[in-house]
Every structure is written in structure tokens, then in C-alpha cells.
Coordinates of C-alpha atoms and ligand atoms in Angstrom, one line a residue:
M1 CA 12.3 36.4 -17.7
S2 CA 14.5 37.9 -20.4
K3 CA 14.0 37.0 -23.8
K4 CA 17.1 34.7 -25.3
E5 CA 19.1 37.4 -26.8
T6 CA 19.5 39.2 -23.7
V7 CA 20.1 36.3 -21.7
Y8 CA 23.4 35.6 -24.3
V9 CA 24.4 39.1 -23.4
S10 CA 24.0 39.3 -19.5
A11 CA 24.4 35.3 -18.4
G12 CA 27.2 34.7 -16.0
R13 CA 27.7 38.3 -15.2
K14 CA 26.7 38.6 -11.7
P15 CA 28.5 41.5 -9.9
Q16 CA 30.5 39.2 -7.7
W17 CA 32.0 37.6 -10.9
T18 CA 32.7 41.1 -12.8
R19 CA 33.5 42.9 -9.9
G20 CA 32.9 46.4 -11.8
L21 CA 34.1 44.8 -15.3
V22 CA 32.0 44.3 -18.0
N23 CA 33.5 40.7 -18.5
P24 CA 34.3 38.4 -15.7
P25 CA 38.3 38.6 -15.7
V26 CA 40.4 35.6 -16.3
E27 CA 41.5 34.2 -13.0
R28 CA 44.1 31.8 -13.1
A29 CA 45.0 29.7 -10.0
S30 CA 46.0 26.2 -8.9
T31 CA 46.2 27.4 -5.1
V32 CA 43.9 29.1 -3.2
V33 CA 45.7 30.4 0.1
F34 CA 43.8 31.1 3.4
D35 CA 45.0 33.4 6.4
S36 CA 43.0 31.6 8.9
V37 CA 41.8 28.3 10.0
E38 CA 38.4 29.8 9.9
Q39 CA 38.6 30.9 6.1
M40 CA 39.8 27.6 5.3
K41 CA 37.1 25.7 7.0
H42 CA 34.6 27.8 5.6
A43 CA 36.1 27.0 1.9
V44 CA 36.1 23.3 2.8
A45 CA 32.4 23.4 3.7
N46 CA 31.4 25.4 0.7
K47 CA 33.7 24.0 -1.9
S48 CA 30.9 22.7 -4.3
K49 CA 29.2 26.5 -3.9
Q50 CA 31.3 28.4 -6.2
V51 CA 33.5 29.2 -3.4
L52 CA 37.3 29.5 -3.8
Y53 CA 38.7 26.5 -2.6
Y54 CA 41.3 24.6 -5.1
G55 CA 41.9 25.5 -8.8
R56 CA 40.6 22.4 -10.1
R57 CA 37.2 23.3 -8.4
G58 CA 37.2 26.4 -10.4
T59 CA 37.9 30.0 -10.0
T60 CA 35.7 33.0 -10.7
T61 CA 36.0 32.8 -14.5
N62 CA 34.8 29.1 -14.3
F63 CA 31.9 30.2 -11.9
A64 CA 30.8 33.0 -14.4
F65 CA 31.0 30.4 -17.5
C66 CA 29.3 27.5 -15.7
D67 CA 26.3 30.1 -14.4
A68 CA 25.9 31.2 -18.1
M69 CA 25.7 27.9 -19.5
A70 CA 23.4 26.7 -16.8
E71 CA 21.3 29.4 -17.6
I72 CA 21.4 29.0 -21.3
E73 CA 20.6 25.4 -21.1
G74 CA 18.0 25.7 -18.2
G75 CA 19.6 23.3 -15.7
A76 CA 20.5 23.4 -11.9
G77 CA 24.4 23.4 -12.6
C78 CA 27.0 23.0 -15.3
Y79 CA 30.2 21.2 -15.1
V80 CA 33.2 21.9 -17.9
Y81 CA 35.9 19.1 -19.3
P82 CA 38.8 19.9 -21.7
S83 CA 36.5 18.8 -24.6
G84 CA 33.2 17.8 -25.7
T85 CA 34.5 14.0 -26.0
A86 CA 35.6 14.4 -22.2
A87 CA 32.0 15.8 -21.1
I88 CA 30.5 12.7 -22.8
T89 CA 32.5 10.1 -21.4
T90 CA 32.9 11.4 -17.9
A91 CA 29.0 12.3 -17.5
M92 CA 28.5 8.8 -18.8
L93 CA 31.1 7.3 -16.2
A94 CA 29.4 9.6 -13.4
F95 CA 26.4 7.1 -13.7
L96 CA 27.6 3.7 -14.7
K97 CA 28.9 1.0 -12.7
S98 CA 30.4 -2.4 -13.8
G99 CA 27.1 -4.9 -14.9
D100 CA 25.2 -2.0 -16.1
H101 CA 23.7 -1.5 -19.4
V102 CA 23.4 1.6 -21.8
L103 CA 21.2 2.1 -24.6
M104 CA 23.3 4.3 -27.4
V105 CA 21.5 5.9 -30.4
D106 CA 23.0 4.4 -33.6
N107 CA 23.9 7.9 -35.2
A108 CA 25.9 8.9 -32.2
Y109 CA 28.9 10.9 -32.7
E110 CA 31.7 8.2 -33.6
P111 CA 34.1 8.9 -30.9
T112 CA 31.1 8.3 -28.6
R113 CA 30.2 5.0 -30.0
A114 CA 34.2 4.1 -29.7
F115 CA 34.4 5.1 -26.2
C116 CA 31.3 2.5 -25.7
Q117 CA 33.1 -0.1 -27.7
N118 CA 36.6 0.5 -26.3
V119 CA 36.1 1.3 -22.7
L120 CA 32.6 0.6 -21.6
K121 CA 32.6 -3.2 -22.8
G122 CA 36.2 -3.6 -20.9
F123 CA 34.5 -2.1 -17.6
N124 CA 31.7 -5.0 -18.1
I125 CA 29.1 -2.4 -19.1
D126 CA 27.0 -3.7 -21.9
V127 CA 25.7 -1.5 -25.0
T128 CA 22.7 -1.7 -27.1
Y129 CA 22.5 0.4 -30.3
Y130 CA 18.8 1.8 -31.3
D131 CA 17.2 3.3 -34.0
P132 CA 17.1 7.1 -33.5
L133 CA 13.6 6.9 -34.8
I134 CA 12.3 4.4 -32.4
G135 CA 10.5 6.9 -29.9
A136 CA 8.4 5.5 -27.4
G137 CA 9.3 1.6 -28.8
I138 CA 12.5 2.0 -26.9
E139 CA 10.7 0.3 -23.9
A140 CA 11.2 -3.0 -25.5
L141 CA 14.9 -2.7 -25.4
I142 CA 15.2 -1.4 -21.7
Q143 CA 16.7 -4.1 -19.3
E144 CA 16.7 -4.5 -15.7
N145 CA 20.0 -3.1 -15.5
T146 CA 19.8 -0.2 -18.4
K147 CA 21.1 2.7 -16.6
I148 CA 21.3 5.4 -19.2
V149 CA 19.8 6.2 -22.5
F150 CA 22.0 8.3 -24.6
L151 CA 20.5 10.4 -27.1
E152 CA 22.1 12.8 -29.9
S153 CA 19.3 14.7 -31.9
P154 CA 19.8 15.5 -34.6
G155 CA 22.5 12.6 -35.1
S156 CA 26.0 13.1 -36.4
L157 CA 25.9 13.1 -40.3
T158 CA 22.4 11.8 -41.1
M159 CA 20.9 14.1 -38.9
E160 CA 17.7 12.1 -37.6
V161 CA 15.8 13.9 -35.0
Q162 CA 14.5 11.9 -32.2
D163 CA 11.4 12.0 -29.9
V164 CA 13.0 13.3 -27.0
P165 CA 9.9 13.3 -24.9
A166 CA 9.0 10.0 -25.7
I167 CA 12.0 8.3 -25.0
A168 CA 12.5 10.4 -21.9
E169 CA 9.2 9.5 -20.5
V170 CA 9.7 5.7 -21.0
A171 CA 13.2 6.0 -19.9
H172 CA 12.4 7.5 -16.4
K173 CA 9.2 4.7 -15.8
H174 CA 12.5 2.4 -15.8
N175 CA 14.5 4.7 -13.7
C176 CA 17.5 5.3 -16.4
V177 CA 19.1 8.5 -16.7
V178 CA 18.4 10.4 -20.0
M179 CA 21.5 11.9 -21.4
L180 CA 21.6 14.0 -24.7
D181 CA 24.4 15.2 -26.7
N182 CA 22.9 18.7 -27.3
T183 CA 25.6 20.2 -29.3
W184 CA 23.8 20.9 -32.4
G185 CA 20.8 22.5 -30.4
A186 CA 23.4 24.4 -28.4
G187 CA 20.9 25.2 -25.6
V188 CA 19.6 27.8 -28.0
N189 CA 17.4 25.9 -30.4
F190 CA 16.7 22.7 -28.2
K191 CA 15.6 23.3 -24.4
P192 CA 16.6 19.6 -23.2
F193 CA 15.2 20.2 -19.8
D194 CA 11.4 21.0 -20.9
Y195 CA 11.7 17.6 -22.8
G196 CA 12.6 15.3 -19.8
V197 CA 16.3 15.5 -20.3
D198 CA 18.4 14.6 -17.1
V199 CA 22.0 15.4 -18.4
S200 CA 22.5 17.6 -21.2
V201 CA 26.1 17.5 -22.8
Q202 CA 27.7 19.7 -25.5
A203 CA 30.9 20.0 -27.4
A204 CA 31.2 23.8 -26.5
T205 CA 34.3 23.6 -29.2
K206 CA 31.4 24.3 -31.6
Y207 CA 28.8 27.0 -31.3
I208 CA 29.5 28.1 -27.7
V209 CA 33.1 28.9 -28.6
G210 CA 32.5 29.7 -32.1
H211 CA 35.6 30.8 -33.4
S212 CA 37.4 27.2 -33.7
D213 CA 40.3 28.2 -31.5
V214 CA 39.3 26.2 -28.3
M215 CA 38.7 22.8 -27.2
L216 CA 35.8 22.8 -24.6
G217 CA 32.8 20.5 -23.1
T218 CA 30.2 21.0 -20.8
A219 CA 27.7 19.1 -19.0
T220 CA 24.5 20.5 -17.5
A221 CA 22.1 18.6 -15.1
N222 CA 18.7 19.0 -13.6
E223 CA 18.6 19.2 -9.8
K224 CA 18.2 15.5 -9.1
H225 CA 21.1 14.6 -11.1
W226 CA 23.8 17.4 -10.5
P227 CA 25.2 16.5 -7.4
V228 CA 26.5 13.3 -8.7
L229 CA 27.6 14.7 -12.0
R230 CA 29.5 17.4 -10.4
E231 CA 31.4 15.4 -7.8
K232 CA 31.8 12.4 -10.1
S233 CA 33.3 14.8 -12.4
Y234 CA 35.6 16.5 -10.0
T235 CA 36.6 13.1 -8.5
L236 CA 37.6 12.1 -12.3
G237 CA 39.9 15.4 -12.2
M238 CA 38.2 17.2 -15.0
C239 CA 38.7 20.7 -15.2
A240 CA 39.1 23.4 -17.8
S241 CA 41.6 26.5 -18.7
P242 CA 40.3 29.7 -17.3
D243 CA 41.8 31.2 -20.6
D244 CA 39.5 28.7 -22.6
L245 CA 36.6 29.5 -20.3
Y246 CA 37.0 33.6 -21.0
L247 CA 36.8 32.9 -24.8
A248 CA 34.0 30.6 -24.5
M249 CA 32.2 33.1 -22.8
R250 CA 33.0 35.7 -25.3
G251 CA 31.5 33.3 -27.5
I252 CA 28.1 33.3 -25.6
R253 CA 27.7 37.1 -26.2
T254 CA 27.3 36.7 -30.1
L255 CA 25.8 33.3 -30.1
G256 CA 22.4 34.7 -30.8
V257 CA 23.3 36.8 -33.8
R258 CA 26.0 34.0 -35.0
L259 CA 23.2 31.2 -35.0
Q260 CA 20.7 33.4 -36.8
Q261 CA 22.9 34.1 -39.6
H262 CA 24.5 30.4 -39.7
Q263 CA 20.7 29.5 -40.3
E264 CA 19.6 31.9 -42.7
S265 CA 22.8 31.1 -44.9
A266 CA 22.2 27.4 -44.5
L267 CA 18.4 27.5 -45.4
K268 CA 19.3 29.3 -48.3
I269 CA 22.0 27.0 -49.4
A270 CA 19.9 23.9 -48.8
R271 CA 17.1 25.2 -50.7
W272 CA 19.5 25.8 -53.8
L273 CA 20.9 22.4 -53.3
E274 CA 17.1 20.8 -53.6
S275 CA 17.2 22.1 -57.1
R276 CA 20.3 20.8 -58.3
E277 CA 20.5 17.6 -60.3
E278 CA 23.8 16.2 -58.3
V279 CA 21.6 16.1 -55.1
E280 CA 19.5 12.8 -54.2
T281 CA 18.2 14.2 -50.9
I282 CA 18.7 16.9 -48.2
L283 CA 19.2 16.0 -44.7
H284 CA 18.6 19.4 -43.0
P285 CA 16.2 18.9 -39.8
A286 CA 14.1 22.1 -41.3
F287 CA 13.0 19.9 -44.5
S288 CA 10.6 17.1 -44.7
S289 CA 13.1 15.1 -46.4
C290 CA 14.9 14.8 -43.0
P291 CA 14.0 11.8 -40.9
G292 CA 12.4 13.0 -37.7
H293 CA 11.4 16.4 -39.2
E294 CA 8.1 16.5 -37.3
M295 CA 10.2 16.5 -34.2
F296 CA 11.8 19.1 -35.2
T297 CA 9.1 21.3 -36.2
R298 CA 7.5 20.5 -32.8
D299 CA 10.5 20.6 -30.2
F300 CA 13.2 23.2 -31.9
T301 CA 12.9 27.0 -32.2
G302 CA 15.3 27.0 -35.0
S303 CA 18.5 25.5 -36.8
N304 CA 22.0 26.5 -37.2
G305 CA 24.7 25.8 -40.1
L306 CA 25.2 22.5 -40.0
F307 CA 23.4 20.0 -42.3
S308 CA 24.2 17.1 -44.9
F309 CA 23.1 16.2 -48.5
V310 CA 23.4 13.0 -50.5
L311 CA 24.7 12.9 -54.0
S312 CA 22.8 11.6 -56.9
K313 CA 26.0 10.7 -58.5
G314 CA 29.7 10.3 -58.2
N315 CA 33.0 8.1 -57.9
Q316 CA 36.1 9.0 -55.9
A317 CA 37.9 11.1 -58.5
G318 CA 34.6 13.4 -58.9
I319 CA 34.2 13.9 -55.2
T320 CA 38.1 14.5 -55.0
A321 CA 37.7 16.9 -57.9
M322 CA 34.8 18.8 -56.2
L323 CA 36.5 18.9 -52.6
D324 CA 40.1 19.7 -54.0
G325 CA 39.0 22.9 -55.6
M326 CA 36.8 24.6 -52.9
S327 CA 37.6 28.2 -52.0
H328 CA 35.7 28.7 -48.9
F329 CA 34.5 25.3 -47.8
K330 CA 37.5 23.8 -46.6
M331 CA 37.7 20.2 -45.4
G332 CA 37.9 19.8 -41.6
Y333 CA 36.2 17.5 -38.8
S334 CA 34.8 20.2 -36.6
W335 CA 32.0 22.5 -37.2
G336 CA 30.3 25.7 -35.3
G337 CA 33.2 28.2 -36.0
F338 CA 32.8 31.4 -38.3
E339 CA 34.0 29.4 -41.3
S340 CA 32.5 27.3 -43.9
L341 CA 33.6 23.3 -43.9
I342 CA 32.8 20.7 -45.9
L343 CA 33.2 16.9 -45.4
A344 CA 32.6 14.0 -47.7
V345 CA 31.5 10.2 -46.2
N346 CA 31.4 7.4 -48.2
S347 CA 31.1 4.5 -45.5
V348 CA 27.8 5.6 -43.4
Q349 CA 26.9 2.1 -42.9
S350 CA 30.0 1.0 -41.5
M351 CA 29.5 3.5 -38.9
R352 CA 25.9 2.1 -38.0
T353 CA 24.5 -1.0 -36.2
V354 CA 21.0 -1.5 -36.4
T355 CA 20.0 1.0 -39.2
T356 CA 20.5 0.7 -42.8
W357 CA 21.6 3.2 -44.9
P358 CA 19.6 3.5 -48.0
Y359 CA 21.7 5.7 -50.3
E360 CA 24.4 4.6 -53.2
H361 CA 26.2 7.7 -53.4
A362 CA 28.4 9.7 -50.7
L363 CA 26.9 12.1 -48.0
I364 CA 28.4 15.4 -47.9
R365 CA 28.2 17.4 -44.6
L366 CA 28.3 21.2 -44.6
H367 CA 28.9 23.6 -42.1
V368 CA 27.9 27.1 -43.5
G369 CA 29.7 29.4 -42.3
L370 CA 29.4 33.6 -41.9
E371 CA 30.7 34.3 -45.5
N372 CA 28.5 36.0 -48.0
V373 CA 26.1 33.4 -48.8
D374 CA 26.3 33.9 -52.5
D375 CA 30.1 33.5 -52.7
L376 CA 29.3 30.0 -51.0
I377 CA 26.8 29.1 -53.4
A378 CA 29.3 30.0 -56.3
D379 CA 31.8 27.8 -54.4
L380 CA 29.3 24.7 -54.3
S381 CA 28.3 25.6 -58.0
A382 CA 32.2 25.5 -59.3
G383 CA 32.2 22.1 -57.0
F384 CA 29.5 20.7 -58.9
D385 CA 30.8 21.5 -62.3
R386 CA 34.0 19.7 -61.4
L387 CA 32.4 16.7 -60.0
N388 CA 30.5 16.4 -63.6
A389 CA 33.4 17.1 -65.7
A390 CA 35.3 14.2 -63.9
L391 CA 32.5 11.5 -64.4
Ligands
PLP401 C1 27.9 15.9 -31.9 C2 29.3 16.1 -31.5 N1 29.6 15.8 -30.2 C3 30.6 16.1 -29.4 C4 31.8 16.3 -30.2 C5 33.0 16.1 -29.4 O1 33.6 17.3 -29.4 P1 35.2 17.5 -29.1 O2 35.6 17.7 -30.5 O3 35.1 18.8 -28.4 O4 35.6 16.5 -28.2 C6 31.5 16.6 -31.6 C7 32.8 17.1 -32.2 O5 32.7 17.1 -33.7 C8 30.1 16.5 -32.1 O6 30.1 16.7 -33.5

């Protein structure tokens, strides 16, 4: 089997998709036309097997990208969606019916929680939130009608790393589908199917695309769950533009080197932050101060550019002064692109149901981009000067 760097270069480039080119071309189509009844019958019979049938089932651009993602994540098949959020909501709907129950991790991405609250509840699907650090203790929360155990590891903003295999083992004992938001792991640093995950979802918008110019989601499933995921996603009308898939595939080619650099720069910045008196704690999975750090050490092969820290001081005026003057760390809600981003959160507790946020001051989330790391440290250092001056 090829090493991971080789996989990012070669994944999805089967001769039937590339037809002699290095990159599988952008193949745009709604309609596929057939010259004979026989050809049409063949397409109908093989429509779920990467045979041209109708635009929504995909063209060769889609087939190449989905092959690449399935290979990177290690699943039986991958489906694409117009955003990461669409991937999460559709993958959940694919396995749920009225009367079911979902166990949702308390630090899930906010729109995932909103979907549970605003959509699933209206379909008579109950949701219970659980502590990300619950491990095998999740068994006590599983009900007769629990259908999905949803994980996100590390979790949004607060970065707790979950014991995925312990949760998956218990969930499978009760016939639940184990679904993971694997956007942080990107299929690179965490291999979901080796740890008992059934369906791995990614906001490909982040590191897969890597250039902050495409919205895209993926869901990759193991052999058992792939047919249901694929057919229900198709029935719900999900597909993605071949132009976007082409750009995402271009992103995959540099995934290895980009993540390596994001990781290196973020670790350097996190170590520098550790020495600053303005910082209360570092929430980076590779640091022992991050809850679930031992699971990171056990299950992940590396990290990336996204982590958080908690300020030891600061009021709104101080934080505003710090953020307003940043040169490289711009404020923005996404991450995973080549550029650095910064986000301040004052209200972590308001986004949690069953866990208690123990810190007094704001959480700052950084996405460390590909700029020179010393420029980034200077930017943060000047930010702390503005924070201190405003207090
Ligand atoms: C962990 C995580 N999952 C899912 C998403 C949703 O992705 P998208 O913005 O493509 O809908 C995001 C976006 O920020 C995210 O951070």
C-alpha cells in the first residue's frame, strides 16, 4: 500500500476518469443521452456504480473525486453535498425515521446542534446531548430507539478529543450508527473506519478544498452503511458542481504538505502562547492541557492549524482592540484555507447543554495559515499589547 503523501497525489486518477490527462477533466452535464435502448438499460441497471446515467448521479469528475475521498478516508464509498452542513444533515436523515433518538456530542458544530433543535425535533426525533469525554459511559444514555451516536472529535471551539473506539463499541452493541464529523482529522490525521466509525462526514470546505473558495461536503461510509447513505442522499437531491469538485480535487494534491506546514506553525504558536501571561490555557489536542489529549496521542497521527486558547484577562474593549488591529489573522467563521483566521467567543456556555465551561474569560480560536510563522507571532504579540493597553 502506498504511503499517504503518494495517495494524495494519485487518489482518484484512474485511467477511465483521466483519459490520458493528469487531472480528471471538468465534465459538466445534466442530461446524459443514449443512442440505443440497450445502452440506456445498461445505464439504468448500473446507475449506482459510477456509470453515466444522469447529472445528479455524477459525471467522471464526481466519480474521480469520490474515489479519492473514499481512498483517503478508507471507506467503501463517498457521496458529495453542496456544503459540510448539507453532508451532516443528509447523512443523519438517511438513517433516521420518526420516533428515533439521537445521541449528539455537546461540543458539536453549532449548525449541527441547530439542525437537531430546529428540524429533527419537528420530525419527532429526540436528541440527547452527551459529554464529549463520556467514553464507554455513553451506554447509560442509549435508549431502545437510539439510532445514531454522533461524534465530533476534536469538538468545535473547545477541542475535546473523544474516545471514538470506546463509544463505537458500545454503540454497535445496541445497533446504533456511529457517525463522526471528521473535518479536523480531514481523513489524514484520523482514520475513522479503523476506530469503529460507520459514516465519516467532512466539511470539505476546509482542508480538502484548502483555498477558501468552495463550499463542499462529503460523507464516506463503510460497506454496511454505504448503500443506504448513497441512495437516500440521491433521493434527497444532493449533488455538487463539477467545477467545485475539480477545485477540491486540486486541493487534495497538496493536502499532505499543507497540513504538515499548518501543523508545524500552529505548534510553534501554541508553544509561544503557553509562555504568555495573557493566556490561561491552551486547547490544542497535542497539548496535555487539552481534554482528551491521551486519545489524541493514541489515535491521531498529527494535528493541523486549528486550535483554541483561553485568555486570562480581558473585557470587550480589550478584545475588540486586540482583534481590530490584526494584520494577518483576519476574523472569519471558516478555517482550513491557506490564510490565518481569528475568532473570539465570549459565550461558550450558551452553546453547551450538559457540560460546564470552567473559564471566566474569552476563548480565542485560531486558524494558523501558511504565512511565515514569525510574522504571525508578531501579529499576535502586537494584539496582546493592544489588549493590555485597553485594560
Ligand atoms: C467542524 C465543522 N463541521 C462542519 C462545518 C460545516 O461546513 P460548511 O461551512 O461547509 O457547511 C464546519 C464549518 O465551519 C465545521 O467547522
